[in-house]
Coordinates of C-alpha atoms and ligand atoms in Angstrom, one line a residue:
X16 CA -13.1 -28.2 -5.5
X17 CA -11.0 -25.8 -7.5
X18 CA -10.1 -22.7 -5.9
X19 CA -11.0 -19.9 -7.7
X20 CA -11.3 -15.8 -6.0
X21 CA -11.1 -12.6 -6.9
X22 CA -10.1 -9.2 -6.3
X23 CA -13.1 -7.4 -7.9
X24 CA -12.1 -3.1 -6.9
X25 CA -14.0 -0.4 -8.9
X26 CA -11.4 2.1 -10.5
X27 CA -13.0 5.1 -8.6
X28 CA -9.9 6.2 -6.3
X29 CA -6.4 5.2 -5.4
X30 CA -5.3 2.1 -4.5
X31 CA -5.0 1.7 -0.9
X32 CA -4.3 -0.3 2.1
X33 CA -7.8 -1.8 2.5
X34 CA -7.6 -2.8 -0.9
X35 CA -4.3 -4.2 -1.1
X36 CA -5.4 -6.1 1.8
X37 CA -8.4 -7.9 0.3
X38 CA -6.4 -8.4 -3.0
X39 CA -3.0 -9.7 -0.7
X40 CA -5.7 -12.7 1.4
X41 CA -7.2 -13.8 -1.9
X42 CA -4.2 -14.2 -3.5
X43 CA -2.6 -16.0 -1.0
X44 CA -5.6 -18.3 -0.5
X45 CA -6.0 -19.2 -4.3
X46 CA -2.3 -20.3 -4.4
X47 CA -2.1 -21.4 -1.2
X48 CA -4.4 -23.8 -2.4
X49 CA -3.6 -24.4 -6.0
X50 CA -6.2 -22.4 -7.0
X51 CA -6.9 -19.3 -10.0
X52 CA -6.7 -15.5 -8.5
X53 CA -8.3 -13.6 -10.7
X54 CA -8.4 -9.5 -11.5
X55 CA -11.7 -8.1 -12.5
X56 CA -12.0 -4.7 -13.1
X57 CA -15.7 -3.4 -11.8
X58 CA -16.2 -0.5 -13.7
X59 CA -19.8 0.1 -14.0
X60 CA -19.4 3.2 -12.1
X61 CA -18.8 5.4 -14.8
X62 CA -19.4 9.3 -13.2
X63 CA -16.8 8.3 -10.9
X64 CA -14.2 6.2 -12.7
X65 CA -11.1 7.6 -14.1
X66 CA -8.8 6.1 -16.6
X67 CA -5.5 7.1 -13.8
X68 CA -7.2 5.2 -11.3
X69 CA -6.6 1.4 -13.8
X70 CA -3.3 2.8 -14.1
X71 CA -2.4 3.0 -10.6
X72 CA -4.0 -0.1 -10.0
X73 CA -1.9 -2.1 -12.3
X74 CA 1.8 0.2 -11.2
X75 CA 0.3 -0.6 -7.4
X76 CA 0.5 -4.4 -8.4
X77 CA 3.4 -4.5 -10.2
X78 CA 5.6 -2.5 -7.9
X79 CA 4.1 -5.3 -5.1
X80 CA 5.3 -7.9 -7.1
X81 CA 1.8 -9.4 -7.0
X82 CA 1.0 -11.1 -10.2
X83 CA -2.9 -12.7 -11.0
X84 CA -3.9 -15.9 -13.0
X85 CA -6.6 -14.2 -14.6
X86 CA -6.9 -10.4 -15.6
X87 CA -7.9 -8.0 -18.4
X88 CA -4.0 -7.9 -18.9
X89 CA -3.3 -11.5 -19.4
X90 CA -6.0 -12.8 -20.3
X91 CA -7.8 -16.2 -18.8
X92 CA -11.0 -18.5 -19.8
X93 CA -13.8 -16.4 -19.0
X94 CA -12.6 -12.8 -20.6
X95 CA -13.1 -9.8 -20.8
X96 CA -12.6 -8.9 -17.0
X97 CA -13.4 -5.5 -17.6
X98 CA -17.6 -4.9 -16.5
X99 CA -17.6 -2.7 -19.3
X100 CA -16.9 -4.7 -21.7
X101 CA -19.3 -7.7 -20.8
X102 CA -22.4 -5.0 -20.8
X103 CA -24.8 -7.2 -23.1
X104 CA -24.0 -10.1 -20.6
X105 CA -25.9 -8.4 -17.7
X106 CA -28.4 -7.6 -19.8
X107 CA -28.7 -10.8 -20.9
X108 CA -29.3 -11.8 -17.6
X109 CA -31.6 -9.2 -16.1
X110 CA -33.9 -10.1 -19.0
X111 CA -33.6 -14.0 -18.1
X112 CA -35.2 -12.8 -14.0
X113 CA -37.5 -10.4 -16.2
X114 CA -38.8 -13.3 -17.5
X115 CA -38.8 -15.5 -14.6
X116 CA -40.7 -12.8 -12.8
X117 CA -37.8 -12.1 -10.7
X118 CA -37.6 -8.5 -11.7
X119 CA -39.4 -5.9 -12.7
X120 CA -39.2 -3.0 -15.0
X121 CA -39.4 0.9 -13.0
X122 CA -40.4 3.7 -14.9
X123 CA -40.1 6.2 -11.8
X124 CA -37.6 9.2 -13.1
X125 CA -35.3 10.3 -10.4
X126 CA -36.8 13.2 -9.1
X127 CA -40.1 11.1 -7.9
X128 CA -37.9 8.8 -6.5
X129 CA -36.5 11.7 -4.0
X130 CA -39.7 13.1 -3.7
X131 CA -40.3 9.8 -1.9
X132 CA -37.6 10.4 0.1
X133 CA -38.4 13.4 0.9
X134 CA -41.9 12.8 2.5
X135 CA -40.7 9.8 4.5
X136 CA -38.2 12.2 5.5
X137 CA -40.5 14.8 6.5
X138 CA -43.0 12.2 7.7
X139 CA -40.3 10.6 9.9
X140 CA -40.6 7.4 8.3
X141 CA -38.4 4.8 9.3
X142 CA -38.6 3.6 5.8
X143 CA -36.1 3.8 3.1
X144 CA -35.2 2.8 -0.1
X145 CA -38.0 2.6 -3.3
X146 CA -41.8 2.4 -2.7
X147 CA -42.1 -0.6 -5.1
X148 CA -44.4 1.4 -7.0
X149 CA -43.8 -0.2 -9.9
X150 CA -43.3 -3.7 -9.0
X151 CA -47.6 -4.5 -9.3
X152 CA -47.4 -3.1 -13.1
X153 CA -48.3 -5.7 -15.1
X154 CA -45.8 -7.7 -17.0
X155 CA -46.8 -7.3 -20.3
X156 CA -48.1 -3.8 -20.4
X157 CA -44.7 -3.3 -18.5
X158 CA -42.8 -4.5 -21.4
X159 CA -44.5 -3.0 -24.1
X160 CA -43.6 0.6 -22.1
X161 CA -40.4 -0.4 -22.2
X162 CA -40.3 -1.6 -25.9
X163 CA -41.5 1.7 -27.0
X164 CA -38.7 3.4 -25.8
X165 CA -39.9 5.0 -22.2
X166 CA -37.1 5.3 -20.0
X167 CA -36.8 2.7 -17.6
X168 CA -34.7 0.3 -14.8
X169 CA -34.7 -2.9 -13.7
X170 CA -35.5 -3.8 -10.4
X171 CA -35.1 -7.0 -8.7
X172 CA -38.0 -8.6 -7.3
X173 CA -37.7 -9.3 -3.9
X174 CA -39.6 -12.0 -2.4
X175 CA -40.8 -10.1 0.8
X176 CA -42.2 -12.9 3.0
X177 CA -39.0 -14.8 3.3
X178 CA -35.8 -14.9 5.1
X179 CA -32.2 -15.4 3.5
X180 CA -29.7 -17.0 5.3
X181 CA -26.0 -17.6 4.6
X182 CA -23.0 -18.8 5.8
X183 CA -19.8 -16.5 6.6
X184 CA -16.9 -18.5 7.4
X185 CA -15.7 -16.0 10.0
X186 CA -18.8 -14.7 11.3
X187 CA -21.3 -17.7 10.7
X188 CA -24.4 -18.0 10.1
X189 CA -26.1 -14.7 9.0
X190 CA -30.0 -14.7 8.6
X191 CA -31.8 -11.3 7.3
X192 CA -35.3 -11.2 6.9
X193 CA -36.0 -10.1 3.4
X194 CA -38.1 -7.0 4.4
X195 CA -35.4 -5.6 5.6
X196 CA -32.7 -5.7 2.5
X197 CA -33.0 -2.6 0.1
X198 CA -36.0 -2.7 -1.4
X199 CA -35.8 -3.9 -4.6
X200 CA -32.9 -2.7 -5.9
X201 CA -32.3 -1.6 -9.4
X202 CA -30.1 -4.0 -11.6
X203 CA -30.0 -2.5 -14.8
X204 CA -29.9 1.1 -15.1
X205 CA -31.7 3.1 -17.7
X206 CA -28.5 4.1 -19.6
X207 CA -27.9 0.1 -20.1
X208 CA -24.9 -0.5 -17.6
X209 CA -25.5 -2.8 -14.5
X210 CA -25.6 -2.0 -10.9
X211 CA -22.6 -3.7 -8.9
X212 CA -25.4 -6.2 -7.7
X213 CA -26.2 -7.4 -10.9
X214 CA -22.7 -7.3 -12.5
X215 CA -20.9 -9.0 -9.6
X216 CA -23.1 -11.9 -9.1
X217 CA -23.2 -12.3 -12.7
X218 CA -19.3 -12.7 -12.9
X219 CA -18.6 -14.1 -9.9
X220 CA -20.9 -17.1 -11.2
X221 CA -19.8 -16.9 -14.9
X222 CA -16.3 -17.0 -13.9
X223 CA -16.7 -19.5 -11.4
X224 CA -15.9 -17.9 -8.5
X225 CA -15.6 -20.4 -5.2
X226 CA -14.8 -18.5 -2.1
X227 CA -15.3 -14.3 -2.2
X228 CA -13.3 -12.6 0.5
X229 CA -14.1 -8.9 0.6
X230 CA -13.8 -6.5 3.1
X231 CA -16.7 -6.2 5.8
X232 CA -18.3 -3.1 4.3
X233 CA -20.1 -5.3 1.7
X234 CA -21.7 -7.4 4.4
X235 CA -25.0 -6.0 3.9
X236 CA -25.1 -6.4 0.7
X237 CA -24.2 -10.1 0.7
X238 CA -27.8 -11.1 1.5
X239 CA -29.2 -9.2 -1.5
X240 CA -26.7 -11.3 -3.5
X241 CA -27.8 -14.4 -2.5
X242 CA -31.3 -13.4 -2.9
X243 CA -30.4 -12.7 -7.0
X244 CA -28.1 -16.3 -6.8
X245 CA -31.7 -18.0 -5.6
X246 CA -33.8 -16.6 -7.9
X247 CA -31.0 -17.6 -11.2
X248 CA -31.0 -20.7 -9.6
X249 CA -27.2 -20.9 -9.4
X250 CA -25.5 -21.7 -6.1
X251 CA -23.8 -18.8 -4.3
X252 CA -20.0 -19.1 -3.6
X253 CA -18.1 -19.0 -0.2
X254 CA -18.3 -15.8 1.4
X255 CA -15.6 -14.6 4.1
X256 CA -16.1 -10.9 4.7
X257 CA -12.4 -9.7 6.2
X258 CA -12.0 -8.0 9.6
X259 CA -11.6 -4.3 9.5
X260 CA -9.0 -2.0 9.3
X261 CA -9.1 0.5 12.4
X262 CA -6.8 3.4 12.8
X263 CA -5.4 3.9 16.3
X264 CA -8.8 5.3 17.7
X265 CA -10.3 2.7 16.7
X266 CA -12.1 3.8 13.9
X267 CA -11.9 2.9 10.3
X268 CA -8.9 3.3 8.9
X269 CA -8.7 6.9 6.5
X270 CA -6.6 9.8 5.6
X271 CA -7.2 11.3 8.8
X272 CA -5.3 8.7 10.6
X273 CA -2.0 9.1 7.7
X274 CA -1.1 7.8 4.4
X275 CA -3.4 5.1 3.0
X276 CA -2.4 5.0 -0.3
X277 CA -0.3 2.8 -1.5
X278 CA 1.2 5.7 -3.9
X279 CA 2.3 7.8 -0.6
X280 CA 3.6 4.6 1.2
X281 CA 5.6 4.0 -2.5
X282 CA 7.1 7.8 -2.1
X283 CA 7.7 8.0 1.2
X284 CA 10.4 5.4 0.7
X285 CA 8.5 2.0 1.8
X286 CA 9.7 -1.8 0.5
X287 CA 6.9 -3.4 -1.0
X288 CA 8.2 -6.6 1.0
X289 CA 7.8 -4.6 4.2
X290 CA 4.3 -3.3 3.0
X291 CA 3.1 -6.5 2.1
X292 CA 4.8 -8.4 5.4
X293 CA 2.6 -6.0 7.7
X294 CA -0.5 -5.8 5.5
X295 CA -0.7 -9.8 5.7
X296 CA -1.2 -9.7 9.3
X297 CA -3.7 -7.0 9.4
X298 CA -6.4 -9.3 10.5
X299 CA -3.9 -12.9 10.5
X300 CA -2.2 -14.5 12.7
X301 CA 0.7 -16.7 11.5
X302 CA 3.2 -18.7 13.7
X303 CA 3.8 -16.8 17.6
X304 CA 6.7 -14.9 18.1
X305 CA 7.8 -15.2 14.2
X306 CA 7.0 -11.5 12.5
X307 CA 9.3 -11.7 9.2
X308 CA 7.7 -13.4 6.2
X309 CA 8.1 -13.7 2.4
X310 CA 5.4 -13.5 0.0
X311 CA 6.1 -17.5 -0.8
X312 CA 6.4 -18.1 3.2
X313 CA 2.7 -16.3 3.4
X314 CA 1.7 -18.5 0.6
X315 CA 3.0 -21.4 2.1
X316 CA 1.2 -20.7 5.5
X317 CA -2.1 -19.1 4.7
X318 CA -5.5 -21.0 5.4
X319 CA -8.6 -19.1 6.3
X320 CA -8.2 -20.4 9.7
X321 CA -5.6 -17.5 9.9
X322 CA -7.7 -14.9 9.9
X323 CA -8.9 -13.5 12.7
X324 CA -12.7 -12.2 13.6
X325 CA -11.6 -9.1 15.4
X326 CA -11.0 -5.8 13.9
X327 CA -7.1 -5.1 12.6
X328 CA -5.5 -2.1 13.6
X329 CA -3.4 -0.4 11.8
X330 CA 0.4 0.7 13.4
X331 CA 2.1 2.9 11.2
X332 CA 4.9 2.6 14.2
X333 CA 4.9 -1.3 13.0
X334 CA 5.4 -0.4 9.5
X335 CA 7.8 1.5 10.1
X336 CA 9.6 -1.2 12.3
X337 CA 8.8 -3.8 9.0
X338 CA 10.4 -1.2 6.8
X339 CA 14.1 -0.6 8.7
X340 CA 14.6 -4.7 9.0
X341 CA 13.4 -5.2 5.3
X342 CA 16.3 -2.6 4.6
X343 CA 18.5 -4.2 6.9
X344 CA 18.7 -7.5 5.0
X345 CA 19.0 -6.3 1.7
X346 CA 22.2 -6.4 -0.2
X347 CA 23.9 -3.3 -0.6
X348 CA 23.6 -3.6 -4.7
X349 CA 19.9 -3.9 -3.9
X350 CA 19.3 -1.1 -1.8
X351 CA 21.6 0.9 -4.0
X352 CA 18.9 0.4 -6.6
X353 CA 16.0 1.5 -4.7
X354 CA 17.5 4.2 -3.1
X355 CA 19.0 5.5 -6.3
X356 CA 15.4 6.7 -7.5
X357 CA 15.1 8.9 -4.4
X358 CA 18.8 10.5 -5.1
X359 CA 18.4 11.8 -8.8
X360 CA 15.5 13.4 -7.5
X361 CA 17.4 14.9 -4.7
X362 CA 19.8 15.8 -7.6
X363 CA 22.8 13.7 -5.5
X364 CA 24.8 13.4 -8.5
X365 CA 25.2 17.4 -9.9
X366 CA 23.7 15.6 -13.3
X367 CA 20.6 13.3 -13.9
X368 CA 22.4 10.0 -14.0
X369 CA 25.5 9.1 -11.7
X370 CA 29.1 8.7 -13.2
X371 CA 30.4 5.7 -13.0
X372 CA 32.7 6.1 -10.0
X373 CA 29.7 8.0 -8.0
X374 CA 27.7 4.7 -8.8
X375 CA 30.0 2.8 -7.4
X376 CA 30.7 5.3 -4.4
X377 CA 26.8 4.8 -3.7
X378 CA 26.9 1.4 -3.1
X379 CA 29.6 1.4 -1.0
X380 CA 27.8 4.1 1.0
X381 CA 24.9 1.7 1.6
X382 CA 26.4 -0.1 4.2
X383 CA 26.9 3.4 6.7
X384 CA 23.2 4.1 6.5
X385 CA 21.6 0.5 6.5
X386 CA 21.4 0.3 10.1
X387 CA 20.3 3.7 10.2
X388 CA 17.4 4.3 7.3
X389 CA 13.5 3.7 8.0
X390 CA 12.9 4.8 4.6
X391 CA 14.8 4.8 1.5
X392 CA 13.7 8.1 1.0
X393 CA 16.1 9.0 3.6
X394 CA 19.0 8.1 2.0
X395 CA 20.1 10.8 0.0
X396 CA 20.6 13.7 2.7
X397 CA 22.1 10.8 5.2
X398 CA 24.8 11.2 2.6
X399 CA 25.0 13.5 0.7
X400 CA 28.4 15.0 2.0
X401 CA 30.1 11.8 -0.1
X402 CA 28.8 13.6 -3.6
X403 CA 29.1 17.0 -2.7
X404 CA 31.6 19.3 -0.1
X405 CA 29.5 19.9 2.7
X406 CA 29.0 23.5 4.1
X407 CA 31.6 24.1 6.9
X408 CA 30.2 24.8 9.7
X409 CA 30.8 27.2 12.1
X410 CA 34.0 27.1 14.3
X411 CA 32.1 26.5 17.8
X412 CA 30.7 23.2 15.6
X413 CA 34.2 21.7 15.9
X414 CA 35.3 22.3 19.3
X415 CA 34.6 19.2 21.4
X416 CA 33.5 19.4 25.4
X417 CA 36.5 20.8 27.7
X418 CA 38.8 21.9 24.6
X419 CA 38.8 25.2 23.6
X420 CA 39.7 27.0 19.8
X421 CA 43.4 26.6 19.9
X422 CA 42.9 23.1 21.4
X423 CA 40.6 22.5 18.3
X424 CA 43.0 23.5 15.8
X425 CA 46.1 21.6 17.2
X426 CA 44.0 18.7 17.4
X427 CA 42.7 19.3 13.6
X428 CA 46.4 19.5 12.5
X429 CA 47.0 16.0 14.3
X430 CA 43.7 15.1 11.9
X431 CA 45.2 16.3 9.2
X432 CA 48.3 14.4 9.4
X433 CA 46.2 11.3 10.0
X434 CA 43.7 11.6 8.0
X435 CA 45.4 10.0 4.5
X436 CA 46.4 6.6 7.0
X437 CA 43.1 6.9 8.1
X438 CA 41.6 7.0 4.0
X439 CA 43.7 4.5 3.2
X440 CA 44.0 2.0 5.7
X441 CA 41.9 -1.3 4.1
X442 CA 38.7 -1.4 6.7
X443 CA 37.3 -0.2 9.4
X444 CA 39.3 -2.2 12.2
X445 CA 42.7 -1.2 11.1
X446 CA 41.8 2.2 10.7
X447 CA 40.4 2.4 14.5
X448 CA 43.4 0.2 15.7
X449 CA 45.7 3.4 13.9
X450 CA 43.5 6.4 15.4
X451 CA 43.9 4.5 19.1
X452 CA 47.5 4.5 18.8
X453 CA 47.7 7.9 17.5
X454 CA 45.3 9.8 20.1
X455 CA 47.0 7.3 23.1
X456 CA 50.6 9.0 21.9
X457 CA 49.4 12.2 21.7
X458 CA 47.5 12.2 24.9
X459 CA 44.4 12.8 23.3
X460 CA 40.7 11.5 24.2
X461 CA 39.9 9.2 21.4
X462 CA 36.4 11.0 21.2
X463 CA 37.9 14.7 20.9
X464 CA 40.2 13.3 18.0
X465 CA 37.6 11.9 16.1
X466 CA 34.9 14.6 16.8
X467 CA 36.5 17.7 14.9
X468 CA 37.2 15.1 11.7
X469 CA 34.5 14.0 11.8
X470 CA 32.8 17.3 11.4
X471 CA 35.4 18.8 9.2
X472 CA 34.8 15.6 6.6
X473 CA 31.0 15.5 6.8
X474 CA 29.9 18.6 8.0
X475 CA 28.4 17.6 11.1
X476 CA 28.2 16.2 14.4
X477 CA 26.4 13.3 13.7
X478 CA 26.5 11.5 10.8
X479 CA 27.5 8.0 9.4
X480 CA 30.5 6.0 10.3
X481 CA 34.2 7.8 9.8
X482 CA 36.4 5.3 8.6
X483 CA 33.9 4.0 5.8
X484 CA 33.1 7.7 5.1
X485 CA 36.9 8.4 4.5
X486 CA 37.4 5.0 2.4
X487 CA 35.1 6.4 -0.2
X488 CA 35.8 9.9 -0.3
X489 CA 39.4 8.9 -0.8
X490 CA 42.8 10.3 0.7
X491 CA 43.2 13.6 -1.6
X492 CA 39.6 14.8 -1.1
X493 CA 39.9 14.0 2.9
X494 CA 42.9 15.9 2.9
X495 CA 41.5 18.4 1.4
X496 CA 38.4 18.9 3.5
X497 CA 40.5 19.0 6.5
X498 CA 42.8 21.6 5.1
X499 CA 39.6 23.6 4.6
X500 CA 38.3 23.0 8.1
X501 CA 41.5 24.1 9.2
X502 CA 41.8 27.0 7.2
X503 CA 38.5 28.1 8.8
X504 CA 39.3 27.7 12.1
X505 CA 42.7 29.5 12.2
X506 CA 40.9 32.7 10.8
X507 CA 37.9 32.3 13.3
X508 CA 41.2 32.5 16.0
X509 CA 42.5 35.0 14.2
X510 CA 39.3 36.7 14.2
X511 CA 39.3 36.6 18.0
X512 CA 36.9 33.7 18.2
X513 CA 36.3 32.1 21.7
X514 CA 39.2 34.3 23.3
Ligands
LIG9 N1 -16.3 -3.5 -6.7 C1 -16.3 -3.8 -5.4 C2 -15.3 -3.0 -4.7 O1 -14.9 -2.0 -5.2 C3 -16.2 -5.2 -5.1 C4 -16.8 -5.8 -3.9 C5 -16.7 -7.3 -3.9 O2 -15.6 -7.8 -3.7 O3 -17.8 -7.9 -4.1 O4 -14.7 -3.3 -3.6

């Protein structure tokens, strides 16, 4: 059997983890088996679509680097794969179970229809869903109704005194009695467009559609589906609903719980190789102990015996772990280029693009803050000090533990006759091997040597490494900062600072 599944989602919101998740397993399945993935856009929902929403689907999947088979954008055998544009299909087709006496036309308006559901409400009815009032009209008087222009639906017939029973490959066999799916459902609305029934299994059997993984949520509808397969006479595909997606309270994953669209996760400064890692085991289990996979590894590995039954929950922690080791093995040019997005907005460079030499000078910074970023986001203000002077701080900033001012500034002046060896020297060990000497013959503590430098150069206490620090910022402009520094802290003395 050819493999051939879809990811099927309804343009009426953002693209979001859930999502990305049932589009990420079908992938993966379909060429993990040689098979077709296919992109079909359901938008029958037309009060709630929105143009944006295709948009962000299709920038989602291109900045994931996830690419389908099939797909209103390239093309395949069975287009369009836009709902709707296939609109005279489903009609097509809810005229074929019209005639089979598989449906039934409605001519109940809206407001009768909650008037209904008002009584039972009021009545305490445990029953919901239509009335089937129109399901004993007859046929042909029915039709002519309909023919002459009164406003109508089309309703599938249900055939009440059976059961329907299917197979899920995670949760087995599922058996519903048939009284107990939604009544009739309507599958053609009276504006022409489809219902999501209708239109999915229509598709899913036109484009030949042999396993459908969707999340669990459409579990109850699954039954309904294969009732319309039966009554076409067409055999229903392969059904694996997917675990769900928890937050940490164990309920189902949403905004309240953080950021679930793939949009924030794309701002805050996430890899889509780290997102797609971490989203691949929401609900998997790969090889034990081995957390760090490719896209082709995860192609390589996935089956559906993978997948696990229970719930997923969802670790933003973890991401955020996925995210620092994804950054960690990039190259330096690489991570220049993602991180450089995140700097022109910071306005890094004093213009909208860098100058050459502050190009370079960013990816030569990369390899301070690699060990150090969780998102790429976070790059910019780690340092920033290399693009422009930082604020000097005040003089209390420089003095380290047990030193006082004037022990500050006759350390700074050793620092500043250092500091050009130290911008100079080729790398980080001879650099440190030239400080050692220097604060061992001048009977300084290594740590109080570096400490007002350090601050003096980058403006604080804590920043990235030193040495690489000085490398790029070159001898003149190290000098210079020290000068300043210095400069500073003899008028803070002067001042009567710390007396
Ligand atoms: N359009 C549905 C959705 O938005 C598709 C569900 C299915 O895969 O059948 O998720």
């Amino acid at each position: 059997m050819i493999i051939r599944d879809r990811y099927a989602p309804s343009p009426t919101g953002l693209q979001h983890i859930g999502g990305i998740r049932t589009a990420l397993f079908n992938y993966l399945f379909a060429r993990s088996a040689g098979g077709k993935f296919i992109l079909r856009l359901e938008d029958t929902d037309r009060t709630r679509f929105d143009e944006s929403y295709v948009q962000n689907l299709y920038d989602t999947f291109s900045w994931l680097g996830i690419k389908w088979d099939e797909g209103p954008d390239c093309g395949g055998d069975f287009s369009p794969y836009i709902q709707s544009e296939r609109t005279s299909l489903y009609k097509k087709y809810a005229q074929e179970l019209l005639d089979k006496g598989q449906a039934y036309y409605c001519f109940c308006s809206a407001q009768r229809i909650e008037e209904v559901r008002q009584q039972r409400e009021a009545a305490h009815s445990s029953e919901t869903g239509y009335d089937r009032l129109c399901r004993n009209i007859d046929p042909q008087s029915a039709e002519k109704r309909a023919a002459e222009g009164e406003a109508c639906t089309i309703r599938l017939k249900i055939p009440l005194d059976e059961t329907t029973l299917f197979h899920d490959y995670l949760l087995g066999d599922i058996e519903w009695k048939n009284s107990d799916v939604n009544p009739d459902p309507v599958l053609l609305k009276s504006d022409g467009f489809p219902t999501y029934h209708l239109a999915n299994v229509v598709d899913d059997h036109l484009m030949e559609v042999s396993h459908v993984l969707r999340a669990q949520e459409w579990l109850s509808s699954t039954p309904l589906h294969v009732i319309m397969y039966r009554a076409f006479g067409w055999t229903p595909p392969e059904f694996c609903h997917l675990p769900m997606v928890m937050g940490s309270d164990g309920k189902k994953l949403s905004k309240r719980h953080g950021a679930t669209s793939i949009d924030e996760f794309r701002k805050q400064g996430y890899l889509p190789s780290a997102l797609i890692n971490y989203v691949a085991l929401l609900g998997a289990s790969y090889e034990e102990g081995k957390e760090i996979y490719t896209l082709d590894e995860l192609t390589q590995r996935f089956t559906l015996e993978k997948l696990n039954k229970a719930p997923a929950v969802f670790d933003y922690k973890k991401l955020e772990w996925y995210n620092g080791q994804y950054i960690r093995m990039m190259s330096d040019d690489d991570l220049a280029d993602l991180c450089l997005p995140y700097a022109k907005d910071a306005n890094l460079f004093g213009a909208k693009e860098p100058t050459p030499q502050q190009r370079k000078n960013f990816v030569d910074a990369m390899p301070l803050v690699k060990e150090r970023l969780v998102f790429l986001s976070e790059a910019p203000e780690k340092i920033a000090y290399l693009f422009n002077e930082p604020e000097i701080p005040e003089a209390e900033e420089f003095i380290p533990k047990k030193c006082d001012l004037a022990k500050t500034i006759e350390i700074l002046r050793i620092g500043k006759e250092i500091v050009r060896t130290l911008a100079e020297a080729p790398d980080d060990e001879q650099a440190e091997n030239f400080i050692k000497v220097q604060a061992e013959k001048r009977e300084i503590k290594l740590g109080d040597l570096m400490m007002p430098l350090r601050v003096a150069i980058t403006g604080t206490r804590v920043s990235p490494p030193l040495f690489g620090s000085l490398r790029i910022l070159g001898a003149e402009c190290s000098v210079e900062r020290v000068e300043r520094a210095l400069d500073r802290l003899v008028k803070a003395d002067k001042a009567g600072f710390l007396t």
